[in-house]
Coordinates of C-alpha atoms in Angstrom, one line a residue:
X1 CA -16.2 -50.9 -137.7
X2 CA -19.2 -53.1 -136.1
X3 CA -18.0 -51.4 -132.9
X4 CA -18.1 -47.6 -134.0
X5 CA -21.5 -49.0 -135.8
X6 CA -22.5 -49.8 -132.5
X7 CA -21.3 -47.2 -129.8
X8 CA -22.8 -44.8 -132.9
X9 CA -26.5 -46.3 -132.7
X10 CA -26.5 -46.5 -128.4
X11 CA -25.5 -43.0 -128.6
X12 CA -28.7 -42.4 -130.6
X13 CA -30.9 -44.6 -129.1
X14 CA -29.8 -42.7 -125.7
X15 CA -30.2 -39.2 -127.2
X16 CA -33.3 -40.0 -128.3
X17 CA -34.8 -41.1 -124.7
X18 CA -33.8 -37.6 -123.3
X19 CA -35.3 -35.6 -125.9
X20 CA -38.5 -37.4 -126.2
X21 CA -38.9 -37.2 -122.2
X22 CA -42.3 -35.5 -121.2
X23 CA -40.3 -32.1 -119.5
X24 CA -36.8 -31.9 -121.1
X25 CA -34.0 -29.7 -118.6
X26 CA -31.5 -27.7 -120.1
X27 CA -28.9 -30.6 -118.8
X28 CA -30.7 -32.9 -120.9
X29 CA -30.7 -30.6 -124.1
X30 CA -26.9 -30.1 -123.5
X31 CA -26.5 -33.7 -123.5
X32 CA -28.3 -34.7 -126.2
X33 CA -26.2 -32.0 -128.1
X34 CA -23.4 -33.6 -126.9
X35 CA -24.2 -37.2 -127.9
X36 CA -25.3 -35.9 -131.2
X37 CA -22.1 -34.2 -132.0
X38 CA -19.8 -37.8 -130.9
X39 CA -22.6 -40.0 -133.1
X40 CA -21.3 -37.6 -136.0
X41 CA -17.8 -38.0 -135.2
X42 CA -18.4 -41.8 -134.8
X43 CA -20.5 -41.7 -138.6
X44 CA -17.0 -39.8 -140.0
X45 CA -15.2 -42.7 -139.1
X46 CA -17.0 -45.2 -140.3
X47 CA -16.9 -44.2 -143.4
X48 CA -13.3 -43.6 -143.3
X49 CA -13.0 -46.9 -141.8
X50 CA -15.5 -48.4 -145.3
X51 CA -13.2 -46.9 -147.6
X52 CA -10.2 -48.1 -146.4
X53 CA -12.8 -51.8 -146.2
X54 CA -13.6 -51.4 -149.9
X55 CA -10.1 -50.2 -151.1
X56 CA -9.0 -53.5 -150.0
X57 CA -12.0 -55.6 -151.3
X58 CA -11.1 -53.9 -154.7
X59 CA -7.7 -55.1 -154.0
X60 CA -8.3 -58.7 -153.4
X61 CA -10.7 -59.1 -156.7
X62 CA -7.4 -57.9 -159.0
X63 CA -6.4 -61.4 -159.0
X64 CA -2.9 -60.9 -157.3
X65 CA -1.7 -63.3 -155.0
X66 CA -0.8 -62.8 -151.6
X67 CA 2.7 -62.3 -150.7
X68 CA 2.3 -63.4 -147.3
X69 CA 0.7 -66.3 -145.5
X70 CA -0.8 -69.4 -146.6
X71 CA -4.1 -69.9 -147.6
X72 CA -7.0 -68.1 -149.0
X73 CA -9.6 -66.2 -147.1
X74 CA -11.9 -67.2 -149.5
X75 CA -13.9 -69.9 -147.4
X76 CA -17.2 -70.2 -148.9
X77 CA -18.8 -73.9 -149.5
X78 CA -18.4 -73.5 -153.5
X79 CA -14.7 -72.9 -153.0
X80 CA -14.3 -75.3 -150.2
X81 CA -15.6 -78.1 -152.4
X82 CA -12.9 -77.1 -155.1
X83 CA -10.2 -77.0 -152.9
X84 CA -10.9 -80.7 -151.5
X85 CA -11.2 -81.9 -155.1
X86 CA -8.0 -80.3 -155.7
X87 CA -6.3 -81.6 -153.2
X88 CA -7.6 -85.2 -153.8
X89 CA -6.6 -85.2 -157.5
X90 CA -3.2 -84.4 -156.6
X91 CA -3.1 -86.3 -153.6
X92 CA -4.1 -89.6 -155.8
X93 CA -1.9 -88.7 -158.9
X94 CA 0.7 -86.4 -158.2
X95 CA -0.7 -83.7 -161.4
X96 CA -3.3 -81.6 -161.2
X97 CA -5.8 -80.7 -163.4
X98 CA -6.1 -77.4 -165.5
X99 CA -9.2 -76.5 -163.7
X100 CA -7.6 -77.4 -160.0
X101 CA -4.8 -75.3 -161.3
X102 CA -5.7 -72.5 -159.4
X103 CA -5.9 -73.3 -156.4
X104 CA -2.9 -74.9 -156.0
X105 CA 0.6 -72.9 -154.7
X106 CA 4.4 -73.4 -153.9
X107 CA 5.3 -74.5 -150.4
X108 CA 8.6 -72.6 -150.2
X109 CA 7.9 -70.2 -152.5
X110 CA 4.4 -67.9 -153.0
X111 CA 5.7 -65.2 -154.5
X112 CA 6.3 -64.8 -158.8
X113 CA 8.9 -66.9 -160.0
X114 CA 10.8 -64.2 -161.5
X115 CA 10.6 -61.6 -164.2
X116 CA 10.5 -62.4 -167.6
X117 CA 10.2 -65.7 -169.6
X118 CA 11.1 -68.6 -168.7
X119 CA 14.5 -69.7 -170.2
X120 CA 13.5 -73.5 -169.4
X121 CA 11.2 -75.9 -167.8
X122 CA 9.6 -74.8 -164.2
X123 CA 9.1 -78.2 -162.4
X124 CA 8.3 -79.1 -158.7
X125 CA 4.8 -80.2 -158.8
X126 CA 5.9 -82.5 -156.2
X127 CA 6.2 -79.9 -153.6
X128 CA 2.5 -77.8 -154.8
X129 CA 0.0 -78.1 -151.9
X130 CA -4.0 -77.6 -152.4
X131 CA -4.5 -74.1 -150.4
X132 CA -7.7 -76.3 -149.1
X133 CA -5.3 -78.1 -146.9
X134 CA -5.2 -74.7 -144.6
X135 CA -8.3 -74.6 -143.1
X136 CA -7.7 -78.6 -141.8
X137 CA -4.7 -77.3 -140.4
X138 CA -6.3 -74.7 -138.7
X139 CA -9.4 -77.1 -137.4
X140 CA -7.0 -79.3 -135.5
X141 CA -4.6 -76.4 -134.2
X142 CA -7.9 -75.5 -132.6
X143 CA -8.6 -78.5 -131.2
X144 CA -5.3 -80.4 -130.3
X145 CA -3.0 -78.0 -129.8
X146 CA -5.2 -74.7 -128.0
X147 CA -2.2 -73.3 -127.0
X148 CA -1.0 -72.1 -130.0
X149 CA -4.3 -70.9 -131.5
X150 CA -4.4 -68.3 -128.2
X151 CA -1.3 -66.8 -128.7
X152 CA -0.7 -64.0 -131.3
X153 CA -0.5 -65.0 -135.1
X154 CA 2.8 -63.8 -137.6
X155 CA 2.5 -65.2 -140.8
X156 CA 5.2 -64.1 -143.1
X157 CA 6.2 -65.1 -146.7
X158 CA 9.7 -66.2 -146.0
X159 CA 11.7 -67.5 -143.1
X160 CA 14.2 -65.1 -143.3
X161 CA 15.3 -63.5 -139.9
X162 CA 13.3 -60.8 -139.0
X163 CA 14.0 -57.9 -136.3
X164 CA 11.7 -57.6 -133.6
X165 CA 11.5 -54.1 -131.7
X166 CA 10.0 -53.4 -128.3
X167 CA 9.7 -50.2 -126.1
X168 CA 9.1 -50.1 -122.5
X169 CA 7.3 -47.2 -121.4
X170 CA 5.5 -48.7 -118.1
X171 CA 7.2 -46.5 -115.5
X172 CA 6.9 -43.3 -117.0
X173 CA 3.4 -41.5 -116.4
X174 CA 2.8 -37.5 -115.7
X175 CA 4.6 -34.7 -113.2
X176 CA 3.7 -31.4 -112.1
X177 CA 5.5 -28.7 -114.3
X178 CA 6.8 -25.6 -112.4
X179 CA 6.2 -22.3 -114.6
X180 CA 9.5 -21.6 -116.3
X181 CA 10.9 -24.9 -115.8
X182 CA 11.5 -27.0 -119.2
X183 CA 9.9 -30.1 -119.6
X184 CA 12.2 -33.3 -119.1
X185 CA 13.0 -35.6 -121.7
X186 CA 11.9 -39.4 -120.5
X187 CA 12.2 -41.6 -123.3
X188 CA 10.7 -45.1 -123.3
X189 CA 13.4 -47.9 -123.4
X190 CA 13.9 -49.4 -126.7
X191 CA 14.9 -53.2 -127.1
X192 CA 14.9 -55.4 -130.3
X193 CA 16.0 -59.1 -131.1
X194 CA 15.9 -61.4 -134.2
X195 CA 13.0 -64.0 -134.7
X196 CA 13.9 -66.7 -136.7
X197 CA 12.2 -70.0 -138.2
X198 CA 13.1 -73.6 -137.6
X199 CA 12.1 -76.4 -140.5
X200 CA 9.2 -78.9 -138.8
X201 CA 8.1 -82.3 -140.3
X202 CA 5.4 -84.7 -139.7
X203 CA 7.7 -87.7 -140.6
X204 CA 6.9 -89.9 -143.5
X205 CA 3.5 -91.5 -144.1
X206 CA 3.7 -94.4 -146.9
X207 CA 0.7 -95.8 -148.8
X208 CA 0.5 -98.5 -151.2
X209 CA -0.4 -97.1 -155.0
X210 CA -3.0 -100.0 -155.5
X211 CA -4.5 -98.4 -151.6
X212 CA -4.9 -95.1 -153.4
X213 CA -6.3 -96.2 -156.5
X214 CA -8.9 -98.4 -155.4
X215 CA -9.9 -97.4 -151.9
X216 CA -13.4 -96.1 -151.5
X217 CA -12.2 -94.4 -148.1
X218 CA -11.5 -91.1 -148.0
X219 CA -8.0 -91.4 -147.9
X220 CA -6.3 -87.8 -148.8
X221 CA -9.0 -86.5 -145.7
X222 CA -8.0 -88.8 -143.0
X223 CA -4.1 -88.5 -143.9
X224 CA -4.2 -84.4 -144.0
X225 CA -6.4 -84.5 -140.7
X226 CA -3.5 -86.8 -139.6
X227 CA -0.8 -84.0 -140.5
X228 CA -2.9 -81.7 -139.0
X229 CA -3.2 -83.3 -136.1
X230 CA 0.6 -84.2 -135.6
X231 CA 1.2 -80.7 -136.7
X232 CA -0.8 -78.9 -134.1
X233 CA 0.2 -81.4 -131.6
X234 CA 4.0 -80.3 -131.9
X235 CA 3.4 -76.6 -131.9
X236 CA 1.5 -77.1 -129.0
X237 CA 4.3 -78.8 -127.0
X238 CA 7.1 -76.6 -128.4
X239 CA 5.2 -73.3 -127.6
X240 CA 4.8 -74.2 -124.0
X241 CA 8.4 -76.2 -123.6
X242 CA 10.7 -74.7 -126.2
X243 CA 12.3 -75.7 -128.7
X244 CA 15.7 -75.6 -127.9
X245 CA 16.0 -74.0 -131.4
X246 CA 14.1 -71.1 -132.8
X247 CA 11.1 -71.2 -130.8
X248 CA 11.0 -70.2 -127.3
X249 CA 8.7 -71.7 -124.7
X250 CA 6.1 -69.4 -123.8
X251 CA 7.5 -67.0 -120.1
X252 CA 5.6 -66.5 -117.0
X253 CA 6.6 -64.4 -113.9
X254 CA 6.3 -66.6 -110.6
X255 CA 3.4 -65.2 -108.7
X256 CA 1.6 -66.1 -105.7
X257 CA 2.7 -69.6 -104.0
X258 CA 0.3 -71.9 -103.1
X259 CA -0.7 -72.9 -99.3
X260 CA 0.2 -76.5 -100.1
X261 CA 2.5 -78.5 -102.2
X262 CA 0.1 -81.1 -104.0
X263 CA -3.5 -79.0 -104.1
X264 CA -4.8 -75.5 -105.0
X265 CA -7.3 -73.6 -103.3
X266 CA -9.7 -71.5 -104.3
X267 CA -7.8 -68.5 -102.2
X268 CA -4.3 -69.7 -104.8
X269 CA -6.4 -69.2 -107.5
X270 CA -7.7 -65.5 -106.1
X271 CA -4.4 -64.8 -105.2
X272 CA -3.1 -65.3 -108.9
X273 CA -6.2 -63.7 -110.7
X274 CA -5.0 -60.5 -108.2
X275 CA -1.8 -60.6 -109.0
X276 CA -1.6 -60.0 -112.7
X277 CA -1.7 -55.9 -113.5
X278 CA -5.0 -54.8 -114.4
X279 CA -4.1 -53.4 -118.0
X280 CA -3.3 -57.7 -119.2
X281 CA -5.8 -59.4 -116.6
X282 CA -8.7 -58.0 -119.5
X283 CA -7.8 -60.5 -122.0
X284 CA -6.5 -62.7 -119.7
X285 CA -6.5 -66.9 -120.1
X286 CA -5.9 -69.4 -117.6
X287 CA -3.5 -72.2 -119.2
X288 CA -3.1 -75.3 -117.4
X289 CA -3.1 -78.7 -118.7
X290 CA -6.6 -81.3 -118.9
X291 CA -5.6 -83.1 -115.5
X292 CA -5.3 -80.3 -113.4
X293 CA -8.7 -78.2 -114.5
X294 CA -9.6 -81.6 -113.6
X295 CA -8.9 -81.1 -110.2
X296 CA -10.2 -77.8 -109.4
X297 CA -13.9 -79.5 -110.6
X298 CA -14.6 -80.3 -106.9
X299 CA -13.7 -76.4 -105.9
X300 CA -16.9 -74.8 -104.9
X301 CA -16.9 -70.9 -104.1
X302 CA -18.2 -69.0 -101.3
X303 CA -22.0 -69.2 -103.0
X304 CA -21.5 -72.7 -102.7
X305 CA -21.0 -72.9 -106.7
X306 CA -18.4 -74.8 -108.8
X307 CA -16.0 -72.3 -109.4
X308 CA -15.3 -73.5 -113.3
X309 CA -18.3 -72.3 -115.4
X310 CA -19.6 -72.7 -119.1
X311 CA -17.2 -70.4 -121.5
X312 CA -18.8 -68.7 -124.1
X313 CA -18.8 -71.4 -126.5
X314 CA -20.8 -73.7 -124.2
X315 CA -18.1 -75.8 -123.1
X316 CA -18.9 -76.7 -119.3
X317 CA -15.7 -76.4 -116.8
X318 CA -13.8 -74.5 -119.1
X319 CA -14.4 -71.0 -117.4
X320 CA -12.6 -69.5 -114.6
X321 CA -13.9 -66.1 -112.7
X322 CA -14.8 -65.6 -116.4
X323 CA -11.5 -65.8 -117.9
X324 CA -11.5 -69.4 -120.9
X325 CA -9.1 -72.2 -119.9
X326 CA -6.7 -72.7 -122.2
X327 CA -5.0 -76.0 -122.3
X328 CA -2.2 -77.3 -122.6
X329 CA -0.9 -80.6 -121.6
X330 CA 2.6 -80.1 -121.5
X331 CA 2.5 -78.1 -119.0
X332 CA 3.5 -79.7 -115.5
X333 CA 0.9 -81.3 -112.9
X334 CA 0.8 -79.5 -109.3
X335 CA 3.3 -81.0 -107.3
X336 CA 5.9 -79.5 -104.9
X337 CA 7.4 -76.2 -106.6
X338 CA 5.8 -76.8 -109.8
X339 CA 4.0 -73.9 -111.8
X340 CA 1.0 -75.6 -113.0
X341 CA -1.3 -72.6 -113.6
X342 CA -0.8 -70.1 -116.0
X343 CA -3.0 -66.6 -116.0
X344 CA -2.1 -63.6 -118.6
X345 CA -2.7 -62.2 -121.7
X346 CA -1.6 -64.5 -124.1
X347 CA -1.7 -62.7 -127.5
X348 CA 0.7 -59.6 -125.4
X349 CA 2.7 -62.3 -124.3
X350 CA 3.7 -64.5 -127.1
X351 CA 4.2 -64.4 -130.9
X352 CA 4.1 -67.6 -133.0
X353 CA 5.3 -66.9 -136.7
X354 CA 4.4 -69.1 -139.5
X355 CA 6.3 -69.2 -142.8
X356 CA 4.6 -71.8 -144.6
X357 CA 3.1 -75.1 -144.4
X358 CA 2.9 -77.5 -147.5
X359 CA 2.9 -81.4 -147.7
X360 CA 5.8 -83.0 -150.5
X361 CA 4.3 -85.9 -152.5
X362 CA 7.3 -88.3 -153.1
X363 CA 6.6 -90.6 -156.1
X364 CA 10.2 -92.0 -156.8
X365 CA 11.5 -92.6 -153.1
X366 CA 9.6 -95.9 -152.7
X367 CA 9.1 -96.8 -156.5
X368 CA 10.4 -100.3 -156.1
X369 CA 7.8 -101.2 -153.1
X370 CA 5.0 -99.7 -155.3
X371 CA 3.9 -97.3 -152.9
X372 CA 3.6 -93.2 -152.6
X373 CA 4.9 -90.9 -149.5
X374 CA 3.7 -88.2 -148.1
X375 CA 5.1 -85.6 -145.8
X376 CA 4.6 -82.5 -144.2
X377 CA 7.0 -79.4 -143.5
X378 CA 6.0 -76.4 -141.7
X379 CA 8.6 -73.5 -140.6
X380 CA 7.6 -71.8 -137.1
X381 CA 9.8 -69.7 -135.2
X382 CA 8.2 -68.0 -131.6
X383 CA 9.5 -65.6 -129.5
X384 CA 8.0 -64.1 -125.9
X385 CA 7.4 -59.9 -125.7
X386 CA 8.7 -58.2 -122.7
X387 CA 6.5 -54.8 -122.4
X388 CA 8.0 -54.3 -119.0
X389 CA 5.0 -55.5 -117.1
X390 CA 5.0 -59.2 -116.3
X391 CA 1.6 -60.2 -118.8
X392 CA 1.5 -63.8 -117.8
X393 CA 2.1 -65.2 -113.8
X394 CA 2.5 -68.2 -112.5
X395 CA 1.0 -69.9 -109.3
X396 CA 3.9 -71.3 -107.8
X397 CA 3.6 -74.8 -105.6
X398 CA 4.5 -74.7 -102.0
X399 CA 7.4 -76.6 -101.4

């Protein structure tokens, strides 16, 4: 919508310069007719677009849950602040107050627990996780593990397998039709596969009940930034590596190779920006990991500039011929026949599907040493896309 709001108030501004011109042309009268009729067509679908925006919002204020994801896109500072003392009072005791008891949810499960009354007790507030906890998860996926924040996002309320379908249409475009002659069918090529999840865990953190009951530090923080950080560390070495499971390392086309085995040039780096079709270099990232951006620092371009700029959130060297650098560190160094640099369109290229993230609070485990566990599952599952087109290449290291 703030695009159509926008293209709709240019076109104004614009039809208003040429009729307000001192001598207006009969071009310029057709031409502001012509902007005037797009700006309405561009005001009809705006409001389309705001009643499908405040069907939803009516929606979302009826209370139900959502039946996929995790989390709450409720993120202002009032609800922030409950969330954190939610997750704190449960982190400390294991129960959670009446109050708090909204903002907690199921790990595994987020959906009603079934229909009609309950024929006996519903336990498991072991396994209930403070929705709070997402947005820490999310903080550190954004700044440990970049990788996985730049590719596409699937959240999805179970982890059952789910089919995937693709069409390639990429070499079919437009022929000359003879008179009389019947048009010929050319269908695109349809492909599916099955994503699945794999189970994830942070391994077990242990802390001494007389720790959590008496320590002044902020203890539930620094161990879900912990999580968090171990969490988006993983993802990001799995997405780029693999699994060997469920989740498949992210898939470049070898492009361009490099004039030496040990160093890239400025001219590699042309040379794969070139070589990557138009309709994915748009959106396109470089991925490469922190040591080797670190070595195209000294590459200066033919105006005698560094060729790695300030991206658009102000970090300095983390542009490249406009395009952000996306890191990853598990990606291999340049060395002989290594493919160190990445350059595609990540979020065409790669979906990374989430069905659920929780932390288990384990009271009992470690009763006799007096202490509480914590630990953190996550199911992922990832899978490349194959549009026909190769939308991520590879510089390739000279032998």
């Amino acid at each position: 919508m703030k695009t159509l709001i926008e293209k709709r108030n240019r076109l104004m501004a614009e039809a208003g310069a040429l009729i307000n011109k001192s001598e207006v042309t009969v071009e310029d009268r057709a031409n502001f007719d012509r902007m005037i009729a797009d700006a309405e067509t561009l005001s009809a679908d705006i409001t389309r677009l705001k009643a499908i925006e405040d069907f939803n919002a009516e929606q979302r204020s009826a209370g139900r849950p959502p039946r996929a994801g995790f989390g709450t896109e409720d993120q202002n500072e009032a609800t922030i602040k409950k969330q954190k003392r939610a997750f704190s009072d449960w982190f400390r005791t294991g129960h959670v107050s009446e109050e708090n008891r909204s903002l907690i949810k199921p790990f595994h499960e987020q959906r009603d627990l079934g229909i009609g009354a309950p024929t006996g007790s519903i336990s498991g507030g072991g396994v209930l996780v403070p929705q709070g906890f997402d947005p820490v998860l999310h903080l550190a996926l954004k700044n440990y593990g970049q990788l996985p924040d730049a590719v596409s996002q699937l959240r999805t309320s179970s982890g059952n397998g789910i089919v995937v379908a693709s069409a390639n249409d990429t070499g079919n475009d437009l022929a000359v039709l003879g008179q009389t002659v019947a048009a010929v069918e050319t269908d695109p090529t349809f492909a599916s596969t099955t994503s699945y999840v794999d189970t994830l865990t942070s391994g077990v953190i242990k802390v001494s009940n007389q720790l959590l009951q008496d320590s002044e530090f902020d203890l539930d923080s620094w161990i879900s930034n912990a999580f968090g950080v171990r969490l988006a560390r993983g993802l990001a070495r799995m997405v780029t590596l693999g699994n060997s499971s469920n989740i498949a390392a992210l898939s470049a086309t070898a492009g361009p190779t490099s004039a030496g085995p040990t160093a890239v040039t400025y001219t590699d780096l042309v040379a794969l920006f070139g070589s990557l079709d138009a309709a994915y270099a748009q959106n396109a990232n470089f991925v490469m990991a922190s040591q080797t951006r670190a070595s195209l620092m000294g590459l200066i371009s033919t105006t005698g500039q560094p060729i790695l700029q300030t991206d658009v959130h102000n970090q300095p060297f983390n542009s490249l011929f406009g395009k952000e650098i996306v890191i990853a560190e598990s990606m291999p160094s340049i060395a002989a026949t290594n493919q160190a640099i990445y350059f595609g369109d990540l979020k065409s290229a790669y979906v990374l599907r989430s069905a659920g993230v929780g932390i288990r609070r384990l009271n009992e485990l470690f009763a006799l040493q007096d202490e509480t566990a914590f630990v953190l599952f996550a199911r992922y599952g990832g899978y490349n896309v194959n549009p026909g087109v190769p939308t991520i290449k590879a510089l390739v290291q000279h032998a």
